[in-house]
Amino acid sequence: MKRWNGWGDPSVTMDLPEQGESLLKDSLGEGTPQIDYERGKFLERMPKSRLPQHPLIMTDPEARLDHAHGQSLPDWIGLRTGMLNRFPDGVAFPSNAGEVRSLVDLAEKQKISLIPYGGGTSVLGHLTVPEEKQPVLSLSLKRLNRIVDLDEKSLLATFEAGIMGPDLEAHLQARGFTLGHYPQSFEYSSLGGWIATRSSGQYSTRYGRIDQQFQGGTVIAPRGELVMRPYPASAAGPDLRHLVLGSEGRLGVITEATMKISPLASGEEDHIFGLFFPSWEQGVEGVRNLFAAGIPLLTVRLSNARETSINLVFSGHERATAFLKRYLPLRGVPADEGCMCLLGFRGPHRLVSAARKEVGTILKEKNAVPLGKAMGEAWKKHRFLMPYLRNTLWNMGYAVETVETAVTWNRVVQTVDAMERAMAESLADMGEPTLTFSHLSSPYPTGTNLYTTALFRIASDPEETLERWKRFKEAVSSAIVTCGGTISHQHGVGIDHKPWITAEKGRAGMDVLAAACASLDPGGRMNPGKLL
Ligand SMILES: Cc1cc2nc3c(=O)[nH]c(=O)nc-3n(C[C@H](O)[C@H](O)[C@H](O)COP(=O)(O)OP(=O)(O)OC[C@H]3O[C@@H](n4cnc5c(N)ncnc54)[C@H](O)[C@@H]3O)c2cc1C
């Protein structure tokens, strides 16, 4: 079961403690909750489908509404206020590659636009239905959910691409393996969606991003089939897998993917430890030094001072927070400036202890204060629950948006400053404050991702809420590009990042991408309007 106009399982809620509510009121003003638009009204006004009758295509309003959006903030505004007004003409649920082929052929023959749909968790408008004269078909991959092959010797597993995160891991873990790919949307996103958006997960520091795990597969395109074999290495020209990674449904439908997997050795345990740095600058340097020293980390999350204090307030652990406020200044961490860091390890106890000892030596130089496992355990427990806070906050009258990038180490501090400043200033002339906070969680040898969250009030007029979002998105995306960051480290391009993609790839680069799409999809049927 999924919430039709919010995030996740309808039986799960994430409450905000009283101090959290006060913090929001003090920072943003009284929330402005609005009455939700009713599902029935969407169904009543669903336009007539323009698709021909076909045994694989459903045209009922329920399915069309549920496939008309993802999870971006404009998607939320559209659903919650009734502004959503474009719907696919139908939804198909093929159950094998042959059926995908016949639907792609039908689209080509009858001039139908096709939107591949994985789990529907896109946060950038990847699933937005274009305003087209021709009919639009959403192609759900959810029935392509089988494991095809597990080659234990080569550490390769092949799956149909519609398989969802939990099912994929269940298959592998039953045989003693893992993919180790855990985006925060893990429970509701699919393998094909991860590949098509170049996803990164909470344990990617250990297991690699999806681009490092994707070894081969099949794409069914209007022009034919692209088959990529899982060679361990190849010098036979450019690597076509990198065209498919991040292709956002524009090239064709990924039907099958072969992934690099890792054995789960017995006796391995996860240990996630918390520590505090006296400042963001010292924290960033500390994480960089750990990376340079080759410490085998499972996961890292370094919050800046504002995210640290907000997390502590939102956690509701008043006594623990009060203790930290007394204890940390005694250890040289100034009140309200401390930056919380979680460091995770996976392995046998003996190796984890050795790595931890090494970490202690490296981070002593940065005046880090170690705090044991409690914070790490709390993070682990809530790591897929945090998005549920979006439902709670919206009901209180606050919108949440996240923005992410990756920059080289020498630009980290200035980029976070610029992102947070741009966000804060973007709504200032409308008299609306914003609350922003940031962390880094995917370090690389040459740099790191940066992830900033912003909260602001929703308005009684949905157009006004959308305008607030547009100003905010424009300001922060421009700041990212000016600072030399990528427009996306993990969420992709969709429609929301399109205005900034050319600045990143250059005109010639965009022409190459357009030519690649046109060669597999000459009629422009595949997910028109996204990426390019
Ligand atoms: C609460 C929340 C937390 C998130 N956390 C993370 C995170 O930690 N890391 C991260 O990387 N992302 C995260 N995301 C973003 C999102 O989950 C990812 O972009 C994810 O990879 C999308 O997968 P999906 O199956 O839901 O794809 P969809 O949203 O259904 O589709 C996304 C795009 O991929 C295309 N596509 C999907 N399947 C196929 C296929 N088989 N063939 C061709 N094209 C296809 C679609 O056409 C579309 O363009 C988060 C989103 C939410 C809402």
Coordinates of C-alpha atoms and ligand atoms in Angstrom, one line a residue:
M1 CA 0.0 0.0 0.0
K2 CA 1.2 3.5 -0.9
R3 CA -0.1 6.9 0.1
W4 CA -1.7 8.3 -3.0
N5 CA -0.8 12.0 -2.3
G6 CA 2.3 11.7 0.0
W7 CA 5.1 9.4 0.9
G8 CA 5.1 5.8 1.9
D9 CA 2.9 3.3 3.7
P10 CA -0.3 5.0 4.9
S11 CA -0.1 3.2 8.2
V12 CA 3.2 4.8 9.1
T13 CA 3.6 8.3 10.5
M14 CA 6.6 10.2 11.8
D15 CA 5.6 12.7 14.5
L16 CA 7.4 15.8 15.3
P17 CA 8.1 16.5 19.0
E18 CA 6.8 19.7 20.6
Q19 CA 10.2 21.3 20.6
G20 CA 10.4 20.6 16.8
E21 CA 7.1 22.4 16.3
S22 CA 8.3 25.4 18.3
L23 CA 11.5 25.5 16.3
L24 CA 9.5 25.7 13.1
K25 CA 7.2 28.4 14.4
D26 CA 10.2 30.5 15.6
S27 CA 12.1 30.1 12.4
L28 CA 9.4 30.2 9.7
G29 CA 6.3 31.6 11.5
E30 CA 3.0 29.8 12.2
G31 CA 2.4 26.9 9.7
T32 CA -0.4 27.5 7.1
P33 CA -2.0 24.1 6.7
Q34 CA -4.4 23.7 3.7
I35 CA -7.2 21.3 3.0
D36 CA -6.2 18.5 0.7
Y37 CA -7.8 18.1 -2.8
E38 CA -9.8 14.9 -2.9
R39 CA -8.9 11.9 -4.9
G40 CA -12.4 11.5 -6.1
K41 CA -12.3 14.9 -7.8
F42 CA -9.3 14.0 -9.8
L43 CA -11.0 10.8 -10.9
E44 CA -14.2 12.6 -11.9
R45 CA -12.4 15.1 -14.1
M46 CA -10.0 12.6 -15.7
P47 CA -10.1 13.4 -19.5
K48 CA -11.1 10.6 -21.9
S49 CA -8.2 8.4 -22.9
R50 CA -6.9 8.8 -26.5
L51 CA -5.3 5.4 -26.6
P52 CA -6.6 2.5 -28.8
Q53 CA -8.0 -0.5 -26.9
H54 CA -5.2 -3.0 -26.2
P55 CA -5.1 -6.1 -24.0
L56 CA -2.0 -4.8 -22.1
I57 CA -3.2 -1.2 -21.5
M58 CA -5.5 -0.1 -18.7
T59 CA -7.3 3.2 -19.0
D60 CA -9.1 3.4 -15.7
P61 CA -8.8 6.7 -13.9
E62 CA -7.3 5.2 -10.8
A63 CA -4.2 3.8 -12.6
R64 CA -3.8 7.0 -14.7
L65 CA -3.8 9.2 -11.6
D66 CA -1.3 7.0 -9.8
H67 CA 1.1 7.1 -12.7
A68 CA 0.8 10.9 -13.4
H69 CA 3.5 12.0 -11.0
G70 CA 6.6 11.3 -8.9
Q71 CA 7.6 12.7 -5.6
S72 CA 9.0 16.2 -6.5
L73 CA 7.7 19.2 -4.7
P74 CA 5.8 20.4 -7.7
D75 CA 4.2 16.9 -7.9
W76 CA 3.2 17.3 -4.3
I77 CA 1.8 20.7 -4.8
G78 CA -0.2 19.4 -7.8
L79 CA -1.6 16.4 -5.9
R80 CA -2.4 18.2 -2.7
T81 CA -4.0 21.2 -4.2
G82 CA -5.6 19.8 -7.4
M83 CA -3.3 21.7 -9.7
L84 CA -2.1 18.4 -11.3
N85 CA -3.9 18.4 -14.6
R86 CA -2.0 16.1 -17.0
F87 CA -2.4 12.4 -16.8
P88 CA -1.2 9.5 -19.0
D89 CA -3.9 8.2 -21.3
G90 CA -3.3 4.7 -20.0
V91 CA -0.9 2.5 -18.1
A92 CA 0.6 -0.8 -19.3
F93 CA 2.0 -3.5 -17.0
P94 CA 4.0 -5.8 -19.3
S95 CA 5.3 -9.0 -17.6
N96 CA 8.1 -9.9 -20.0
A97 CA 10.5 -8.4 -22.5
G98 CA 8.3 -9.6 -25.4
E99 CA 5.4 -7.6 -24.1
V100 CA 7.6 -4.5 -23.7
R101 CA 8.7 -5.0 -27.3
S102 CA 5.2 -5.1 -28.5
L103 CA 4.2 -1.9 -26.6
V104 CA 7.3 0.0 -27.9
D105 CA 6.3 -1.1 -31.4
L106 CA 2.7 0.0 -30.9
A107 CA 4.0 3.4 -29.7
E108 CA 6.2 3.8 -32.7
K109 CA 3.4 2.8 -35.1
Q110 CA 0.6 4.8 -33.5
K111 CA 2.7 7.8 -32.5
I112 CA 2.2 7.3 -28.7
S113 CA 4.7 8.8 -26.2
L114 CA 6.0 6.3 -23.7
I115 CA 7.1 7.0 -20.1
P116 CA 8.9 4.1 -18.4
Y117 CA 7.8 4.0 -14.8
G118 CA 9.8 2.2 -12.1
G119 CA 8.8 3.0 -8.5
G120 CA 7.6 6.5 -9.1
T121 CA 10.0 8.1 -6.6
S122 CA 11.6 10.6 -8.9
V123 CA 12.1 14.0 -7.2
L124 CA 12.7 16.0 -10.4
G125 CA 9.6 15.6 -12.6
H126 CA 10.9 12.6 -14.6
L127 CA 7.4 11.2 -14.8
T128 CA 5.6 14.5 -15.7
V129 CA 3.2 13.9 -18.5
P130 CA 4.1 16.2 -21.4
E131 CA 1.6 18.5 -23.1
E132 CA 1.3 16.6 -26.3
K133 CA -1.1 16.2 -29.2
Q134 CA -0.4 12.5 -29.2
P135 CA -1.5 10.1 -26.5
V136 CA 0.8 9.3 -23.6
L137 CA 1.3 5.8 -22.2
S138 CA 2.9 5.1 -18.8
L139 CA 4.8 1.8 -19.0
S140 CA 5.1 0.3 -15.5
L141 CA 7.9 -2.2 -15.1
K142 CA 6.5 -3.5 -11.8
R143 CA 5.7 -7.0 -13.2
L144 CA 9.3 -7.4 -14.6
N145 CA 10.5 -8.3 -11.1
R146 CA 12.3 -11.7 -11.4
I147 CA 15.9 -12.7 -10.7
V148 CA 17.2 -14.2 -14.0
D149 CA 20.6 -15.5 -13.0
L150 CA 23.1 -15.5 -10.0
D151 CA 26.6 -16.3 -11.0
E152 CA 28.3 -16.8 -7.6
K153 CA 31.7 -17.3 -9.1
S154 CA 31.8 -14.1 -11.1
L155 CA 29.8 -12.1 -8.4
L156 CA 27.2 -11.1 -10.9
A157 CA 23.4 -11.2 -10.6
T158 CA 21.0 -10.5 -13.4
F159 CA 17.5 -9.1 -12.7
E160 CA 14.5 -7.9 -14.6
A161 CA 14.7 -4.2 -14.2
G162 CA 11.3 -3.5 -12.5
I163 CA 12.4 -5.3 -9.4
M164 CA 12.0 -3.2 -6.2
G165 CA 14.8 -2.7 -3.7
P166 CA 13.5 -5.0 -0.9
D167 CA 12.8 -7.9 -3.3
L168 CA 16.2 -7.6 -5.0
E169 CA 18.0 -7.6 -1.6
A170 CA 15.8 -10.5 -0.3
H171 CA 16.9 -12.7 -3.3
L172 CA 20.5 -11.9 -2.8
Q173 CA 20.7 -12.1 1.0
A174 CA 18.9 -15.5 0.9
R175 CA 22.0 -16.7 -1.1
G176 CA 24.6 -14.9 1.1
F177 CA 25.1 -11.8 -1.1
T178 CA 24.1 -8.2 -1.3
L179 CA 24.0 -5.4 -3.8
G180 CA 24.3 -2.9 -0.9
H181 CA 22.4 -0.2 -2.8
Y182 CA 20.2 1.7 -0.3
P183 CA 18.9 5.0 -1.5
Q184 CA 16.6 6.5 1.2
S185 CA 13.8 5.6 -1.2
F186 CA 14.9 2.0 -1.2
E187 CA 11.5 0.5 -0.2
Y188 CA 9.7 2.1 -3.2
S189 CA 12.2 2.4 -6.0
S190 CA 13.3 0.0 -8.7
L191 CA 16.5 -1.3 -10.1
G192 CA 15.7 0.2 -13.6
G193 CA 14.9 3.6 -12.0
W194 CA 18.3 3.5 -10.1
I195 CA 20.1 2.9 -13.3
A196 CA 18.1 5.4 -15.3
T197 CA 18.8 8.2 -12.7
R198 CA 22.4 7.2 -11.7
S199 CA 21.4 6.7 -8.1
S200 CA 23.6 6.7 -5.1
G201 CA 22.8 5.0 -1.7
Q202 CA 23.6 5.2 1.9
Y203 CA 26.2 2.4 1.7
S204 CA 27.7 3.5 -1.7
T205 CA 30.9 4.5 0.0
R206 CA 31.5 0.8 0.5
Y207 CA 29.6 -0.9 -2.4
G208 CA 29.9 1.8 -5.0
R209 CA 27.3 3.9 -6.8
I210 CA 24.8 2.3 -9.2
D211 CA 27.1 3.3 -12.1
Q212 CA 29.9 1.2 -10.5
Q213 CA 27.6 -1.8 -10.0
F214 CA 25.8 -1.8 -13.4
Q215 CA 27.8 -4.3 -15.5
G216 CA 25.5 -4.9 -18.5
G217 CA 21.9 -5.4 -19.6
T218 CA 19.3 -4.9 -22.2
V219 CA 17.5 -1.8 -23.4
I220 CA 14.5 -2.2 -25.7
A221 CA 14.2 0.9 -27.9
P222 CA 12.0 1.9 -30.9
R223 CA 15.0 1.4 -33.2
G224 CA 15.9 -2.1 -31.8
E225 CA 17.7 -3.6 -28.9
L226 CA 20.9 -2.5 -27.1
V227 CA 22.6 -5.4 -25.4
M228 CA 25.5 -4.7 -23.2
R229 CA 27.6 -7.7 -22.0
P230 CA 29.2 -7.8 -18.5
Y231 CA 32.8 -7.8 -19.6
P232 CA 35.1 -7.3 -16.6
A233 CA 36.9 -4.7 -18.6
S234 CA 37.0 -3.6 -22.3
A235 CA 39.0 -1.3 -24.5
A236 CA 36.6 -1.7 -27.4
G237 CA 35.7 1.9 -27.8
P238 CA 33.5 4.1 -25.5
D239 CA 31.4 2.2 -22.9
L240 CA 27.8 2.2 -23.9
R241 CA 26.7 1.4 -20.4
H242 CA 27.4 5.0 -19.5
L243 CA 24.9 6.1 -22.1
V244 CA 22.2 4.0 -20.4
L245 CA 23.1 5.1 -16.9
G246 CA 21.3 8.4 -16.4
S247 CA 19.3 8.0 -19.6
E248 CA 16.0 8.8 -17.8
G249 CA 13.8 6.7 -20.1
R250 CA 14.9 8.7 -23.2
L251 CA 16.8 5.9 -24.9
G252 CA 14.4 3.1 -24.4
V253 CA 13.2 0.7 -21.7
I254 CA 15.8 -1.1 -19.6
T255 CA 14.4 -4.6 -19.2
E256 CA 17.3 -6.5 -17.7
A257 CA 20.4 -5.5 -15.7
T258 CA 23.4 -7.5 -14.6
M259 CA 24.8 -6.1 -11.3
K260 CA 28.1 -6.6 -9.5
I261 CA 27.2 -8.1 -6.1
S262 CA 29.2 -8.7 -2.9
P263 CA 29.4 -11.7 -0.6
L264 CA 28.0 -11.2 2.9
A265 CA 30.6 -13.0 5.0
S266 CA 29.4 -14.7 8.2
G267 CA 30.5 -12.9 11.4
E268 CA 30.3 -9.5 9.7
E269 CA 28.5 -6.8 11.7
D270 CA 27.5 -3.2 11.1
H271 CA 28.9 -0.7 13.6
I272 CA 27.9 2.9 13.2
F273 CA 29.6 5.4 15.6
G274 CA 28.8 9.0 16.3
L275 CA 31.3 11.8 17.0
F276 CA 31.3 15.6 17.0
F277 CA 33.7 18.0 15.3
P278 CA 34.1 21.5 16.8
S279 CA 33.4 23.1 13.3
W280 CA 32.2 22.2 9.8
E281 CA 35.6 23.1 8.4
Q282 CA 37.3 20.6 10.7
G283 CA 34.7 18.0 10.0
V284 CA 35.1 18.3 6.2
E285 CA 38.9 18.0 6.6
G286 CA 38.5 15.1 9.0
V287 CA 36.4 13.1 6.5
R288 CA 38.7 14.0 3.7
N289 CA 41.7 12.7 5.7
L290 CA 39.9 9.5 6.5
F291 CA 39.3 9.0 2.8
A292 CA 42.9 9.8 1.9
A293 CA 44.1 7.2 4.5
G294 CA 42.0 4.5 2.8
I295 CA 39.9 3.7 5.9
P296 CA 37.3 1.1 4.8
L297 CA 34.0 2.9 5.6
L298 CA 30.5 1.6 5.1
T299 CA 28.8 4.9 5.4
V300 CA 29.6 8.6 6.4
R301 CA 27.3 11.4 7.3
L302 CA 28.7 14.8 8.4
S303 CA 26.0 17.4 9.3
N304 CA 26.8 21.1 9.5
A305 CA 26.1 22.9 12.7
R306 CA 22.5 23.9 11.8
E307 CA 21.6 20.4 10.6
T308 CA 23.1 19.0 13.8
S309 CA 21.0 21.2 16.1
I310 CA 17.8 20.6 14.1
N311 CA 18.4 16.8 14.1
L312 CA 18.8 16.9 17.9
V313 CA 15.6 18.9 18.3
F314 CA 13.6 16.7 15.9
S315 CA 14.9 13.5 17.6
G316 CA 12.9 14.4 20.7
H317 CA 15.7 13.0 22.9
E318 CA 15.7 15.9 25.4
R319 CA 17.8 14.4 28.1
A320 CA 20.5 13.1 25.7
T321 CA 20.6 16.5 24.0
A322 CA 20.9 18.4 27.3
F323 CA 23.8 16.1 28.2
L324 CA 25.5 16.8 24.9
K325 CA 25.1 20.5 25.5
R326 CA 26.8 20.3 28.8
Y327 CA 29.5 17.7 27.8
L328 CA 30.6 18.9 24.4
P329 CA 31.8 22.4 25.4
L330 CA 33.9 20.7 28.1
R331 CA 35.6 18.8 25.3
G332 CA 36.3 21.9 23.2
V333 CA 33.2 21.8 21.0
P334 CA 31.6 25.3 21.2
A335 CA 27.8 25.3 22.0
D336 CA 25.7 25.3 18.8
E337 CA 28.7 25.0 16.5
G338 CA 29.3 21.2 16.9
C339 CA 28.9 19.1 13.8
M340 CA 27.7 15.6 14.2
C341 CA 29.3 12.9 12.2
L342 CA 28.3 9.2 11.8
L343 CA 30.9 6.7 10.6
G344 CA 29.8 3.2 9.7
F345 CA 31.9 0.1 9.3
R346 CA 31.0 -3.5 8.2
G347 CA 33.1 -6.4 9.0
P348 CA 34.3 -8.8 11.7
H349 CA 34.7 -7.2 15.1
R350 CA 38.5 -7.5 15.0
L351 CA 38.8 -5.5 11.7
V352 CA 36.2 -2.9 12.8
S353 CA 38.1 -2.3 16.0
A354 CA 41.4 -1.8 14.1
A355 CA 39.8 0.6 11.7
R356 CA 38.2 2.5 14.5
K357 CA 41.4 2.9 16.3
E358 CA 43.0 4.3 13.1
V359 CA 40.1 6.7 12.7
G360 CA 40.6 7.8 16.3
T361 CA 44.2 8.7 15.6
I362 CA 43.4 10.5 12.4
L363 CA 40.5 12.5 13.8
K364 CA 42.3 13.5 17.0
E365 CA 44.1 16.1 15.0
K366 CA 40.7 17.6 14.1
N367 CA 39.7 17.7 17.7
A368 CA 36.8 15.2 17.1
V369 CA 35.0 14.0 20.2
P370 CA 33.9 10.3 19.9
L371 CA 30.5 9.4 21.4
G372 CA 29.9 5.7 20.9
K373 CA 27.1 3.8 19.1
A374 CA 23.8 5.3 20.3
M375 CA 23.5 8.0 17.6
G376 CA 24.4 5.5 14.9
E377 CA 21.8 3.0 16.1
A378 CA 19.1 5.7 16.1
W379 CA 20.1 6.7 12.6
K380 CA 19.9 3.1 11.4
K381 CA 16.4 2.7 13.0
H382 CA 15.0 5.8 11.3
R383 CA 16.9 5.8 8.0
F384 CA 13.9 4.9 5.9
L385 CA 11.5 6.7 8.1
M386 CA 12.8 10.2 7.8
P387 CA 10.9 10.9 4.5
Y388 CA 7.6 10.3 6.4
L389 CA 8.3 13.6 8.1
R390 CA 7.5 15.3 4.8
N391 CA 3.8 14.2 5.3
T392 CA 3.7 15.5 8.8
L393 CA 5.3 18.8 7.9
W394 CA 3.0 19.4 4.9
N395 CA 0.0 18.7 7.1
M396 CA 1.4 21.4 9.4
G397 CA 1.7 23.9 6.5
Y398 CA 5.4 23.5 5.7
A399 CA 7.0 22.4 2.4
V400 CA 10.3 20.5 2.3
E401 CA 12.7 20.4 -0.6
T402 CA 16.2 18.9 -1.0
V403 CA 19.0 19.9 -3.3
E404 CA 22.2 18.1 -3.9
T405 CA 25.4 18.4 -5.8
A406 CA 29.0 17.2 -5.8
V407 CA 32.1 19.4 -5.7
T408 CA 35.8 18.9 -5.4
W409 CA 37.2 19.1 -1.8
N410 CA 38.6 22.6 -2.3
R411 CA 35.1 24.0 -3.0
V412 CA 33.1 22.3 -0.3
V413 CA 32.9 25.0 2.3
Q414 CA 32.1 27.9 -0.1
T415 CA 29.5 25.8 -1.9
V416 CA 27.5 25.0 1.1
D417 CA 27.6 28.6 2.2
A418 CA 26.5 29.7 -1.3
M419 CA 23.7 27.2 -1.5
E420 CA 22.3 28.0 2.0
R421 CA 22.6 31.8 1.3
A422 CA 20.9 31.5 -2.1
M423 CA 18.0 29.5 -0.5
A424 CA 17.6 32.0 2.4
E425 CA 17.7 35.1 0.1
S426 CA 15.4 33.6 -2.6
L427 CA 12.2 34.1 -0.6
A428 CA 13.3 37.1 1.5
D429 CA 11.8 39.7 -0.8
M430 CA 8.5 37.9 -0.5
G431 CA 8.8 38.2 3.2
E432 CA 9.1 34.4 3.6
P433 CA 11.9 33.0 5.7
T434 CA 13.5 29.6 4.9
L435 CA 15.2 27.1 7.2
T436 CA 18.1 25.4 5.5
F437 CA 20.7 22.9 6.7
S438 CA 23.2 20.6 5.0
H439 CA 25.3 17.5 5.2
L440 CA 27.8 15.4 3.2
S441 CA 27.4 11.7 2.9
S442 CA 29.2 10.4 -0.2
P443 CA 32.9 11.2 0.0
Y444 CA 35.2 10.4 -2.9
P445 CA 39.0 10.7 -3.2
T446 CA 38.6 14.0 -5.2
G447 CA 35.5 15.5 -3.5
T448 CA 32.1 14.9 -2.0
N449 CA 28.4 15.2 -2.5
L450 CA 26.6 18.0 -0.6
Y451 CA 22.9 17.7 0.4
T452 CA 20.9 20.7 1.5
T453 CA 17.4 20.7 2.9
A454 CA 15.1 23.7 2.9
L455 CA 11.8 24.2 4.7
F456 CA 9.4 27.0 3.9
R457 CA 5.7 27.7 4.4
I458 CA 3.1 26.7 1.9
A459 CA 0.7 29.5 0.8
S460 CA -3.1 29.4 0.7
D461 CA -2.8 30.0 -3.1
P462 CA -1.1 26.9 -4.7
E463 CA 0.3 29.2 -7.5
E464 CA 2.1 31.1 -4.8
T465 CA 3.5 28.0 -3.2
L466 CA 4.8 26.9 -6.7
E467 CA 6.3 30.4 -7.2
R468 CA 8.1 30.1 -3.9
W469 CA 9.5 26.8 -5.0
K470 CA 10.5 28.1 -8.5
R471 CA 12.4 31.1 -7.0
F472 CA 14.1 28.9 -4.5
K473 CA 15.1 26.3 -7.1
E474 CA 16.4 28.9 -9.5
A475 CA 18.5 30.6 -6.9
V476 CA 20.1 27.5 -5.4
S477 CA 20.7 25.8 -8.8
S478 CA 22.4 28.9 -10.1
A479 CA 24.6 29.0 -7.0
I480 CA 25.6 25.4 -7.5
V481 CA 26.6 26.0 -11.1
T482 CA 28.5 29.2 -10.1
C483 CA 30.4 27.3 -7.5
G484 CA 31.5 24.7 -10.0
G485 CA 29.2 21.9 -8.7
T486 CA 27.3 19.4 -10.7
I487 CA 23.6 20.0 -11.0
S488 CA 23.0 16.6 -9.5
H489 CA 25.0 14.0 -7.7
Q490 CA 22.3 11.4 -7.4
H491 CA 18.7 12.6 -8.4
G492 CA 19.3 13.2 -12.1
V493 CA 17.9 15.9 -14.4
G494 CA 14.2 15.2 -15.2
I495 CA 12.5 18.5 -16.0
D496 CA 13.5 20.5 -12.9
H497 CA 17.2 20.5 -13.6
K498 CA 17.0 21.0 -17.4
P499 CA 17.8 24.7 -17.4
W500 CA 21.2 24.0 -15.9
I501 CA 22.3 20.8 -17.7
T502 CA 23.8 22.6 -20.7
A503 CA 26.1 24.7 -18.4
E504 CA 27.5 21.3 -17.3
K505 CA 27.7 19.3 -20.5
G506 CA 28.3 22.2 -23.0
R507 CA 26.5 22.6 -26.3
A508 CA 28.6 19.9 -28.1
G509 CA 28.0 17.5 -25.2
M510 CA 24.2 18.1 -25.4
D511 CA 24.4 17.4 -29.2
V512 CA 26.1 14.1 -28.5
L513 CA 23.4 13.1 -26.1
A514 CA 20.6 14.2 -28.4
A515 CA 22.1 12.3 -31.3
A516 CA 22.4 9.1 -29.1
C517 CA 18.7 9.4 -28.2
A518 CA 17.7 10.1 -31.8
S519 CA 19.6 7.1 -33.0
L520 CA 17.7 4.7 -30.8
D521 CA 14.4 6.6 -30.8
P522 CA 14.2 8.5 -34.1
G523 CA 10.5 9.4 -33.6
G524 CA 11.1 11.0 -30.1
R525 CA 8.6 8.6 -28.4
M526 CA 10.6 7.9 -25.3
N527 CA 9.9 10.1 -22.2
P528 CA 9.8 13.4 -24.3
G529 CA 10.8 16.6 -22.5
K530 CA 13.1 15.0 -19.9
L531 CA 16.9 15.4 -19.6
L532 CA 17.4 17.1 -23.0
Ligands
LIG1 C1 12.1 10.2 0.0 C2 13.0 10.0 -1.2 C3 14.3 9.7 -0.9 C4 15.2 9.5 -1.9 N1 16.5 9.2 -1.7 C5 17.4 9.0 -2.7 C6 18.7 8.6 -2.4 O1 19.1 8.4 -1.3 N2 19.6 8.3 -3.5 C7 19.1 8.5 -4.7 O2 19.9 8.3 -5.7 N3 17.9 8.9 -5.0 C8 17.0 9.1 -4.0 N4 15.7 9.5 -4.3 C9 15.3 9.7 -5.7 C10 14.7 8.5 -6.4 O3 14.3 7.5 -5.4 C11 15.7 7.9 -7.4 O4 15.9 8.8 -8.4 C12 15.4 6.5 -7.9 O5 16.5 6.0 -8.6 C13 14.2 6.5 -8.8 O6 13.8 5.1 -9.0 P1 12.3 4.7 -9.4 O7 12.3 3.3 -9.6 O8 11.4 5.3 -8.4 O9 12.1 5.4 -10.8 P2 11.0 6.4 -11.3 O10 10.8 7.5 -10.4 O11 9.8 5.5 -11.6 O12 11.6 6.9 -12.7 C14 12.7 7.7 -12.7 C15 13.2 7.9 -14.1 O13 13.8 6.7 -14.5 C16 13.1 6.2 -15.7 N5 13.0 4.7 -15.6 C17 12.5 4.0 -14.5 N6 12.6 2.7 -14.8 C18 13.1 2.6 -16.1 C19 13.5 1.5 -16.9 N7 13.3 0.2 -16.5 N8 13.9 1.8 -18.1 C20 14.2 3.0 -18.6 N9 13.9 4.1 -17.8 C21 13.4 3.9 -16.6 C22 11.8 6.9 -15.7 O14 11.3 7.0 -17.0 C23 12.2 8.2 -15.1 O15 12.7 9.1 -16.1 C24 14.8 9.7 -3.3 C25 13.5 10.0 -3.5 C26 12.6 10.2 -2.5 C27 11.1 10.5 -2.8

